[in-house]
Structures are given as C-alpha cells and as structure tokens.
Coordinates of N, CA and C in Angstrom, one line a residue:
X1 N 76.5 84.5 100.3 CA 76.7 85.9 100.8 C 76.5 86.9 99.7
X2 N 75.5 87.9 99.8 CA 75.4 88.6 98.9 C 75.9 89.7 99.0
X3 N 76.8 90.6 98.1 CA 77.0 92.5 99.0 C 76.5 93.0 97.5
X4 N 76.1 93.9 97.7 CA 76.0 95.7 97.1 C 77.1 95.6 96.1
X5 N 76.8 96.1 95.1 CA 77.5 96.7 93.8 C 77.0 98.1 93.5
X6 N 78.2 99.1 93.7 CA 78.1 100.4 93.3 C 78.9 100.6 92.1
X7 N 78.7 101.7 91.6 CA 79.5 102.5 90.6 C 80.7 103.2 91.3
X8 N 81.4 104.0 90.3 CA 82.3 105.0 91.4 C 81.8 106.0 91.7
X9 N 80.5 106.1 90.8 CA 79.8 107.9 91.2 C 79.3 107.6 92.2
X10 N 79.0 106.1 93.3 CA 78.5 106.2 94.2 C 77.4 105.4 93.7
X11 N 76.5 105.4 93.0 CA 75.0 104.5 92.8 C 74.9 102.9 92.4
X12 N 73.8 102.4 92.9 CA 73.4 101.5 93.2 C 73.7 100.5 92.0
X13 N 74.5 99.5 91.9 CA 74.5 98.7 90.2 C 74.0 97.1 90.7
X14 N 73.0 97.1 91.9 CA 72.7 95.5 91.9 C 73.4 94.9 93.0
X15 N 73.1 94.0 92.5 CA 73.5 92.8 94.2 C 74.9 92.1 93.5
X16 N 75.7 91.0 93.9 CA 76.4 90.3 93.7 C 76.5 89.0 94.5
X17 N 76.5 87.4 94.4 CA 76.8 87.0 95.6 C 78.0 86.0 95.3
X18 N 78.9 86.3 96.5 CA 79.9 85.8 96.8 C 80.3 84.3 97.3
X19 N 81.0 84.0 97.3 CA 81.5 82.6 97.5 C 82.1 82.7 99.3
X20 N 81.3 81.8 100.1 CA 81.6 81.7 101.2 C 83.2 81.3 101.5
X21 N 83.8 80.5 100.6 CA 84.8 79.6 101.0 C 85.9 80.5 100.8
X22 N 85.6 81.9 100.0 CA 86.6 82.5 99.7 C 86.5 84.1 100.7
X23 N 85.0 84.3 100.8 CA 85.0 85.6 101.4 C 84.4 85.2 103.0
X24 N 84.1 84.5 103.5 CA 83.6 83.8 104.5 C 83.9 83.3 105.2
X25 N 85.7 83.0 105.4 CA 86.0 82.3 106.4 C 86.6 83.2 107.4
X26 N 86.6 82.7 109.2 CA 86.6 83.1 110.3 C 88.5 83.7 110.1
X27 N 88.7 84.9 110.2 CA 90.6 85.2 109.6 C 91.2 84.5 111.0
X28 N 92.1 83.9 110.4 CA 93.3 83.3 111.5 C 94.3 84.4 111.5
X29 N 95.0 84.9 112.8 CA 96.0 86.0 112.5 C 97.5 85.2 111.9
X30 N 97.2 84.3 112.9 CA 98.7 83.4 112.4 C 99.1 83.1 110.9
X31 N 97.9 82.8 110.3 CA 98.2 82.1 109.0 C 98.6 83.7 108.1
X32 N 98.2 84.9 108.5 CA 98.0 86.0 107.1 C 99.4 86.6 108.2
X33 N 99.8 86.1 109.6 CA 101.6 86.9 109.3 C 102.5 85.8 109.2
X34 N 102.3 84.6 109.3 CA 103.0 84.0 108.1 C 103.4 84.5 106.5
X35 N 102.1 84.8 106.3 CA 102.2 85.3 104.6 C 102.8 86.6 104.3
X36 N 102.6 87.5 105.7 CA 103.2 88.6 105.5 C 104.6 88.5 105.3
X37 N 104.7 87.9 106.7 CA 106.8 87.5 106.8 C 107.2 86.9 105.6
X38 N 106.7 86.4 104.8 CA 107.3 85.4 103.5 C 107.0 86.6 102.3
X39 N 106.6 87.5 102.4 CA 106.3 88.5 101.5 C 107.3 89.2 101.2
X40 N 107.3 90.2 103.1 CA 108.7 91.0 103.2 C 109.6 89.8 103.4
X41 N 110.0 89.1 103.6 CA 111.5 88.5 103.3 C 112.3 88.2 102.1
X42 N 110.6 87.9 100.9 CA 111.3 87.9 99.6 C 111.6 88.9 99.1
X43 N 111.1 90.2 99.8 CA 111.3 92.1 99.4 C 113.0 92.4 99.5
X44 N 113.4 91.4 101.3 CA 114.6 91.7 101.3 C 115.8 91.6 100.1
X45 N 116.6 92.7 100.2 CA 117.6 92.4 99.2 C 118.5 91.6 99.5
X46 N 119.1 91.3 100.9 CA 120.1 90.6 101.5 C 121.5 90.9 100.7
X47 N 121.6 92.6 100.1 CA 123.1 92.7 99.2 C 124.1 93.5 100.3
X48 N 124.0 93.3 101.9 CA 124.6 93.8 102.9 C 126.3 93.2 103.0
X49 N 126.9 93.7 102.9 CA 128.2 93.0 102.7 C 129.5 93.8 103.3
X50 N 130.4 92.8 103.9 CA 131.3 93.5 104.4 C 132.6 92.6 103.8
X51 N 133.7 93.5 103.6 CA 135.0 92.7 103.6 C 135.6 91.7 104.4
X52 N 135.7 90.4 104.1 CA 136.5 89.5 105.2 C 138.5 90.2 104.7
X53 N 138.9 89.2 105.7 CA 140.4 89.3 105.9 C 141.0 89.1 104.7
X54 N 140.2 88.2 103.2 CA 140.8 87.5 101.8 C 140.4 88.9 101.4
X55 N 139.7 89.5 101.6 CA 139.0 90.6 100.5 C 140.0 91.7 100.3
X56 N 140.7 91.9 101.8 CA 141.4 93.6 102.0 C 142.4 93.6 100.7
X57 N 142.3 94.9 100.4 CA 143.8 95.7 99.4 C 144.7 95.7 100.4
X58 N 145.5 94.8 100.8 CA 146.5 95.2 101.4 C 147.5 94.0 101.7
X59 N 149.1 94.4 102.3 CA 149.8 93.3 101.3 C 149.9 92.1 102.6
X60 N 150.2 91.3 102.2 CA 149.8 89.7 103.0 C 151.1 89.5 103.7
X61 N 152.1 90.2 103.8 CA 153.4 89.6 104.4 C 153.4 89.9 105.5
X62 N 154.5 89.1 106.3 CA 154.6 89.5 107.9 C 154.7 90.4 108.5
X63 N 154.1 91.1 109.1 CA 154.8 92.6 109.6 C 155.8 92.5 110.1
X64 N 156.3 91.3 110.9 CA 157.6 91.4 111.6 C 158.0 90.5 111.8
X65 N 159.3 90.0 112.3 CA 159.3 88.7 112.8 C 159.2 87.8 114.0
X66 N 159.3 86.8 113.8 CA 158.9 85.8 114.7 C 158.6 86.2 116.4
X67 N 160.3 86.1 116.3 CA 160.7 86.1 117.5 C 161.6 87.0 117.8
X68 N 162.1 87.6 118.9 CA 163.0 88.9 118.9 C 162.6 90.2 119.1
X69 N 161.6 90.5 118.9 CA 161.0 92.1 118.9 C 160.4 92.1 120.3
X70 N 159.9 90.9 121.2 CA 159.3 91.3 122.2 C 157.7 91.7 122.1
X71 N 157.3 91.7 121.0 CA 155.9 92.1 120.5 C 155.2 91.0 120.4
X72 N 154.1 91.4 120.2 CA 153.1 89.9 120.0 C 153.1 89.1 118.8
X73 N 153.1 87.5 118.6 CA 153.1 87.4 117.4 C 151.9 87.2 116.7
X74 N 152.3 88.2 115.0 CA 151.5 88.7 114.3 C 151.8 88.1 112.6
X75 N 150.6 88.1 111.7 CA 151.1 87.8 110.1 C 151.0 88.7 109.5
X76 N 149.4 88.9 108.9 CA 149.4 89.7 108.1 C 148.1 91.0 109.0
X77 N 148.9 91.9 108.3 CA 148.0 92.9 108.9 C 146.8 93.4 108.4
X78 N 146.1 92.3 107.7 CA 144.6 92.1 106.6 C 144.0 91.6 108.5
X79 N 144.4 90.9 109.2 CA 143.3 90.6 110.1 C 142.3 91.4 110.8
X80 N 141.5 90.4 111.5 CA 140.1 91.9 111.7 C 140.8 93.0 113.1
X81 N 141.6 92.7 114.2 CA 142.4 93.5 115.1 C 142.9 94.6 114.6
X82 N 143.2 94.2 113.5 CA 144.1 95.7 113.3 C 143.2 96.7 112.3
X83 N 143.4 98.5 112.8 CA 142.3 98.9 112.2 C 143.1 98.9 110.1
X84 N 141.7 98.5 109.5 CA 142.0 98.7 108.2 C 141.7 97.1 107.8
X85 N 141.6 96.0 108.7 CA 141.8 95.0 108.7 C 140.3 94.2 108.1
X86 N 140.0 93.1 107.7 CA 139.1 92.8 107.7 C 138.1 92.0 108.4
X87 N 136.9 92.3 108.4 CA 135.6 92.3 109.1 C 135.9 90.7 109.7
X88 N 135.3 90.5 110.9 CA 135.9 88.9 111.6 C 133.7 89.0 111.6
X89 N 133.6 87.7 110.7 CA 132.0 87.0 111.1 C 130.9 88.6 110.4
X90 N 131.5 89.2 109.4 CA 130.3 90.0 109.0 C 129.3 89.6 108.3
X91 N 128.5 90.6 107.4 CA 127.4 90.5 107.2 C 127.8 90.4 105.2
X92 N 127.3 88.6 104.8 CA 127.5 88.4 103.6 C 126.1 88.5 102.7
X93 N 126.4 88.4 101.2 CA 125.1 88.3 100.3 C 124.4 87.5 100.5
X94 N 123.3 87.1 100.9 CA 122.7 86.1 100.9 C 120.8 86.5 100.9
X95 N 120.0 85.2 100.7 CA 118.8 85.6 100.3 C 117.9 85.4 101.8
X96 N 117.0 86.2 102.0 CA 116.5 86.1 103.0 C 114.9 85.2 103.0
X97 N 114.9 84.5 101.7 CA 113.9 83.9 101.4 C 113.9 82.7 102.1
X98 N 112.1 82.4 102.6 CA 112.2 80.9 103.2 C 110.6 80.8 101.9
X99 N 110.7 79.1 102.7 CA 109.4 78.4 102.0 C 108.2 78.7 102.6
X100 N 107.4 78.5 102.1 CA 106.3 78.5 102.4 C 105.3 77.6 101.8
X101 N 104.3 76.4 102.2 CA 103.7 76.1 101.3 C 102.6 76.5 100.3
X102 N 102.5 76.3 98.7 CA 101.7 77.1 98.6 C 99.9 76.8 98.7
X103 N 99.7 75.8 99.3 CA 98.5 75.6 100.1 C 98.1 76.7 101.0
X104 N 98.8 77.2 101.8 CA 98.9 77.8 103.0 C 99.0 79.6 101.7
X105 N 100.0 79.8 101.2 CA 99.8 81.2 100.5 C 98.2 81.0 99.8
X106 N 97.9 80.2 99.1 CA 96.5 80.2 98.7 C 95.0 80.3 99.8
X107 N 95.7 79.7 100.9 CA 95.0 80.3 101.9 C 94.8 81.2 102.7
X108 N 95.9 82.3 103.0 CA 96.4 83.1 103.5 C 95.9 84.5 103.0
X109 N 95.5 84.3 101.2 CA 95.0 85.3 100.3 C 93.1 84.8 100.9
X110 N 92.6 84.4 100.7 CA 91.4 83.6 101.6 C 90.6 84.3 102.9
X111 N 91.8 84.3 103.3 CA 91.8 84.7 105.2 C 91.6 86.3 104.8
X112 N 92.6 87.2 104.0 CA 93.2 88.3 104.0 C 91.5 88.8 103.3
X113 N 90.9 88.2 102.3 CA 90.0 88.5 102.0 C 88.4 88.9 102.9
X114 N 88.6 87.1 103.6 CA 87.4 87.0 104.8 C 87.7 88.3 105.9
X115 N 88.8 88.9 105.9 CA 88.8 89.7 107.2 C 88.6 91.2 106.5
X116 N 88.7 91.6 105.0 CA 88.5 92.5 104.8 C 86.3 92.8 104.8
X117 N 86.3 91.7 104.7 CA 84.3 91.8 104.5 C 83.9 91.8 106.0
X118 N 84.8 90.8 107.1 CA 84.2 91.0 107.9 C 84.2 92.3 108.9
X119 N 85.3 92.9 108.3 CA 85.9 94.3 109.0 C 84.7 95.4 108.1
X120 N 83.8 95.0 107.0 CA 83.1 96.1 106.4 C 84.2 96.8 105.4
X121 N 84.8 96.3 105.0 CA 85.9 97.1 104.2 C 86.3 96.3 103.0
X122 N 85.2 95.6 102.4 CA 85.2 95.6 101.3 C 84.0 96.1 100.2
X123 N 84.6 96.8 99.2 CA 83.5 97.6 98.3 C 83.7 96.4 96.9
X124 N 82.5 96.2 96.3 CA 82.2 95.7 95.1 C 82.0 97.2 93.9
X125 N 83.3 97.3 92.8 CA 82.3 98.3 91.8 C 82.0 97.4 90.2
X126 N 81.2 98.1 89.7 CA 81.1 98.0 88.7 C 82.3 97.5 87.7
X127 N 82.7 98.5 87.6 CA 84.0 98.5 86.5 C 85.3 99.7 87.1
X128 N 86.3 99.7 86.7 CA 87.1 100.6 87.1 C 88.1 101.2 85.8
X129 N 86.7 102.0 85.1 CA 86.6 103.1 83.7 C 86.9 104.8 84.6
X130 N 87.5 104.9 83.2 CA 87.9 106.4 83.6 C 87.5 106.8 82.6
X131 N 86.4 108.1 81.8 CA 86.6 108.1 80.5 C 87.6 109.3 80.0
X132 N 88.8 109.8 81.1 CA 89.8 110.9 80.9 C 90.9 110.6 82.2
X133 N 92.1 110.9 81.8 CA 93.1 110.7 82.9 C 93.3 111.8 83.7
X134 N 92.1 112.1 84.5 CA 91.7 113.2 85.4 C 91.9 113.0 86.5
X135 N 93.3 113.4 87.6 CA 92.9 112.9 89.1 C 91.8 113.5 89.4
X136 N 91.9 114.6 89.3 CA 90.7 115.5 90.1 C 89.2 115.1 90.1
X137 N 88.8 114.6 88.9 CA 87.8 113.5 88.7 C 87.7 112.3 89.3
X138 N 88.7 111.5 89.7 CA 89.0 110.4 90.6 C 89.1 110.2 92.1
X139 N 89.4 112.0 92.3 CA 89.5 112.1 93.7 C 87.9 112.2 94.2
X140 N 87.3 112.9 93.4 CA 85.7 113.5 93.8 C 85.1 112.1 94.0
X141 N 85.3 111.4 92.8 CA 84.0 110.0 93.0 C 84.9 108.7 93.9
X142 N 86.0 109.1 94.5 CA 86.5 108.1 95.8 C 86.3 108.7 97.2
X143 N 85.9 110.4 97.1 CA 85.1 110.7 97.8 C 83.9 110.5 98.4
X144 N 83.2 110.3 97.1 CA 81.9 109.8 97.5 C 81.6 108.4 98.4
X145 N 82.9 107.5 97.6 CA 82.7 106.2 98.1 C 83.8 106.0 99.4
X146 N 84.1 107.1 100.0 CA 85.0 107.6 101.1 C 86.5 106.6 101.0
X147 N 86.9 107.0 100.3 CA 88.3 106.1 100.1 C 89.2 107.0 100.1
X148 N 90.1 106.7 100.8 CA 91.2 107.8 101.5 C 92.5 106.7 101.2
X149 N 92.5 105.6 102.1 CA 92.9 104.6 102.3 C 92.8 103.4 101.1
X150 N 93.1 102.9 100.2 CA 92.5 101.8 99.8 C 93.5 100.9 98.9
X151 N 93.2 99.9 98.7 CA 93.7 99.1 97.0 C 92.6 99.0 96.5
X152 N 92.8 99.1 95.1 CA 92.2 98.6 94.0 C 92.2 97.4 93.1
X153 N 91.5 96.5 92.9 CA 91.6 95.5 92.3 C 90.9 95.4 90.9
X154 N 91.4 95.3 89.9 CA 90.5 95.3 88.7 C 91.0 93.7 87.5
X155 N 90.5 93.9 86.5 CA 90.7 92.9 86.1 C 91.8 92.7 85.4
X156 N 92.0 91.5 84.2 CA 93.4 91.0 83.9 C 94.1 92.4 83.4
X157 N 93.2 93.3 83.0 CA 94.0 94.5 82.2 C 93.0 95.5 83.1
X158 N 94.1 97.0 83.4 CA 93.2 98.2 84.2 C 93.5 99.3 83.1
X159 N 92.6 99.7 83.0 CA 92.3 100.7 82.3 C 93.4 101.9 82.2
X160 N 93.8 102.0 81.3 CA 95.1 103.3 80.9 C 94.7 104.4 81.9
X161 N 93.4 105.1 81.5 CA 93.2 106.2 82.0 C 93.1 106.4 83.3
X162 N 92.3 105.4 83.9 CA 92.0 104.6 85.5 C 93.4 104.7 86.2
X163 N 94.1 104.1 85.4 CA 95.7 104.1 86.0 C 96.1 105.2 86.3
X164 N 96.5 106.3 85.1 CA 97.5 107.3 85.0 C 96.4 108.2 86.4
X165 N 95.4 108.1 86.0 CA 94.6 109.6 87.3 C 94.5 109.1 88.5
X166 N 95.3 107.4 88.8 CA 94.8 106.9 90.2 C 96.3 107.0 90.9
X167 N 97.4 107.1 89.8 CA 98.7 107.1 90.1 C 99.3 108.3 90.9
X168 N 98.2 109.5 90.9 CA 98.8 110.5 91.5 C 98.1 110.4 92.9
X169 N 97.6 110.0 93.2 CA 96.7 110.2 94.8 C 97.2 109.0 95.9
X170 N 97.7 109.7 96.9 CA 98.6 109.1 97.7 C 97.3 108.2 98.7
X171 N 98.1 107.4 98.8 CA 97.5 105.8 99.7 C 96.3 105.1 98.9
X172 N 96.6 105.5 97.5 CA 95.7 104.1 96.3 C 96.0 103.8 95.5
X173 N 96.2 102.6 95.9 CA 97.2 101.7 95.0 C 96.1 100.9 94.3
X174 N 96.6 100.6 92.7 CA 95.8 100.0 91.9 C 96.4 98.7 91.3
X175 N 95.7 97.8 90.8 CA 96.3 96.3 90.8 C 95.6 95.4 90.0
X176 N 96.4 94.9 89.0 CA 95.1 93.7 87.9 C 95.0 92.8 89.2
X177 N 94.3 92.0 88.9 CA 93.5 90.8 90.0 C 95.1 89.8 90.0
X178 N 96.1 89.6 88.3 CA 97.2 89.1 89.0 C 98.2 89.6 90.0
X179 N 97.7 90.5 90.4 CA 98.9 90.9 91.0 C 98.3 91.7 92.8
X180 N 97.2 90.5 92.6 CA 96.5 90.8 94.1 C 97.6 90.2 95.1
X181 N 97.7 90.5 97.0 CA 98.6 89.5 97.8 C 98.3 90.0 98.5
X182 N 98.5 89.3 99.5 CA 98.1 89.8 101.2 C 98.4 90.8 101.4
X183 N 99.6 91.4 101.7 CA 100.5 92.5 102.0 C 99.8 93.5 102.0
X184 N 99.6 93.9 100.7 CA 98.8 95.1 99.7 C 97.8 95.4 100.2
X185 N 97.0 93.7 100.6 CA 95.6 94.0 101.2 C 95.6 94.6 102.4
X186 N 96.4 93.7 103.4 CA 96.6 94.3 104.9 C 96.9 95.7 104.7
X187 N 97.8 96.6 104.3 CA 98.4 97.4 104.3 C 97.0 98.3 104.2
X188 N 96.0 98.5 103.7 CA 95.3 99.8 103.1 C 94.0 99.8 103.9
X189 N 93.7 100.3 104.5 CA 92.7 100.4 104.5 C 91.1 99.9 104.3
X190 N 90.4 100.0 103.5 CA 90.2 99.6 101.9 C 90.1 98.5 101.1
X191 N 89.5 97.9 100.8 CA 90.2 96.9 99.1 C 88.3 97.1 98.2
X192 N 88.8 97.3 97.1 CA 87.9 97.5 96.3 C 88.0 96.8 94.7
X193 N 87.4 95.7 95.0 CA 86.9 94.7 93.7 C 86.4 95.8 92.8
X194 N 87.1 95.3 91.4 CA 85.7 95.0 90.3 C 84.8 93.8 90.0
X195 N 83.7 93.9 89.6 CA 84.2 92.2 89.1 C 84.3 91.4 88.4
X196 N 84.7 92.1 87.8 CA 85.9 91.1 86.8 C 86.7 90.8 87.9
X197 N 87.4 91.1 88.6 CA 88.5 90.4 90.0 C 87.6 90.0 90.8
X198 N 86.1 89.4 91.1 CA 85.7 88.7 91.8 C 85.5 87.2 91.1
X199 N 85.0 87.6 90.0 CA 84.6 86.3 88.6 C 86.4 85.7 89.0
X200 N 87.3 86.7 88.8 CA 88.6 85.9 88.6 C 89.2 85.5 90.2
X201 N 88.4 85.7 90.7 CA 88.9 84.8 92.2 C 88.0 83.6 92.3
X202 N 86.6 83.9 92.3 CA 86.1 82.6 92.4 C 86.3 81.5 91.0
X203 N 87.1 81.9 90.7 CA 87.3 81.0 89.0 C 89.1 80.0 89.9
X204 N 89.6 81.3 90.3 CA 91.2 80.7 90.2 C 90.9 80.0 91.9
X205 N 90.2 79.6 92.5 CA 89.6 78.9 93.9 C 88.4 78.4 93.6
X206 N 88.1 78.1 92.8 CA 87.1 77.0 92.0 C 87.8 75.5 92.2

C-alpha cells in the first residue's frame, strides 16, 4: 500500500509504502472498544469513598438500655439508620483496572490504525519541524492540510518548537510515536504520521 507524503506547507514530498498487516487490516469494532474500555478504566481513579460504621467520630456506647424504655433495641449510634451514622455497603478505594491480553492491545493499535486509512484520515508528513514557536504559523500550514481535528504522531523526540506552537490550538494533540494508543486515535478526527512514527511502527510489529 503506498500513500502520499506531504510537507506541512502542503507540497508534495514523494510516495511512501506501508505495511499491509499494520495499515490494512478490515477494523473490527469489538476488538478497538475493548481497548477503549481498558484504557478509560485504567484513567479511572476509583478514590470514591465513604465512611462505614468503624470509620464514624463518634462514641461507641449504648445509647440506652436493654430493656425497659419500651424503645427499640439499639447499640451504637455509629450505625447506618441513624442520621450521622455510617454508610451501610458504600462506595470503597479500589482500582477499576481489568486485564487485557497484550496480544489483543497490540492488535487493537492495528485495527485503530487500519480504520484510520480506510476512513481517508490518515496523513503521512515529512517531519514535524517548526523553525520558531509560532502558533500562528502552525495554525496557517494545518490549514492548508485542513486539520481542525487531529493527533499528531512524531518520532521518539518532538521537536521543542513543534510542541510549544501546537500546545496552544485546541483539538491537536501531539505525541512521540511512544506514546501512541487507541483512545487518542479514535478520539480526533485526524491522525498524522511522521515518519519517523511509521519506520517506528513497522519496526516495533516487525
């Protein structure tokens, strides 16, 4: 599979060809919300917490006794009935992380890929150079290449300048190739290789 390599000013930098096994396969929906749900679940904080009945400030002795008062019997007034009391079956710390295999996450990134080329929403650039930390210059040449929407992918290191002018324009997000995932991908619009992050995908699915 071969696509287009442009610049960011928009012109023509040559052909590229891609690896079928990574940009080529038919997207399964099932397998990329799998990946999503195991994404946001490890996002959750799960720090939601409520006081049980051991937790309460408050003092542990009988309110009354036994027998004799004609009232119901009662101990301490930490239980969840009474107001002030504590929480009966609330909501503890805990992690909202499950497994996933990572056969399936390696293929999930695969899928998320195949559906961005076959959707026409993937762009090949050159390099992703800034030679000044200009949004206003960044905005003009993602114009050209109509990007409103997008992620960026570049390689192990992104350019200082690239960064600080791409940081201010809302809905584009920028990313070394480690720190590519489904999520990011689905979420935008858009996804735009350098490639240097295509060399480093077909190297790390080699």
């Amino acid at each position: 599979m071969d696509l287009s390599i442009t610049t960011l000013e928009g012109k023509d930098a040559g052909k590229l060809k891609l690896s079928e096994e990574i940009f080529g396969l038919e997207p399964r929906d099932d397998i990329l919300q799998r990946m999503v749900r195991y994404q946001l679940a490890r996002k959750q904080q799960g720090t939601h917490k409520a006081k049980g009945r051991s937790e309460i400030a408050r003092t542990g002795a009988k309110m009354y006794k036994q027998k004799g008062t004609g009232r119901a019997r009662h101990h301490s007034a930490r239980a969840p009935q009474f107001r002030g009391g504590g929480k009966a079956h609330g909501p503890v710390v805990h992690s909202h992380d499950h497994d996933l295999p990572k056969k399936v996450r390696a293929l999930a990134l695969r899928h998320a890929l195949s559906a961005k080329v076959k959707a026409s929403d993937l762009i090949i650039v050159d390099d992703l150079l800034s030679a000044e930390a200009k949004t206003k210059v960044l905005v003009s040449q993602f114009a050209k290449l109509g990007l409103e929407n997008a992620l960026l992918i570049g390689g192990a290191e992104i350019d200082a300048n690239f960064r600080r002018a791409a940081s201010n324009i809302p809905n584009i997000d920028v990313l070394p190739i480690q720190g590519i995932n489904v999520y990011d991908i689905l979420r935008r619009g858009k996804l735009v290789l350098s490639k240097a992050a295509v060399e480093a995908l077909e190297e790390r699915f080699k």
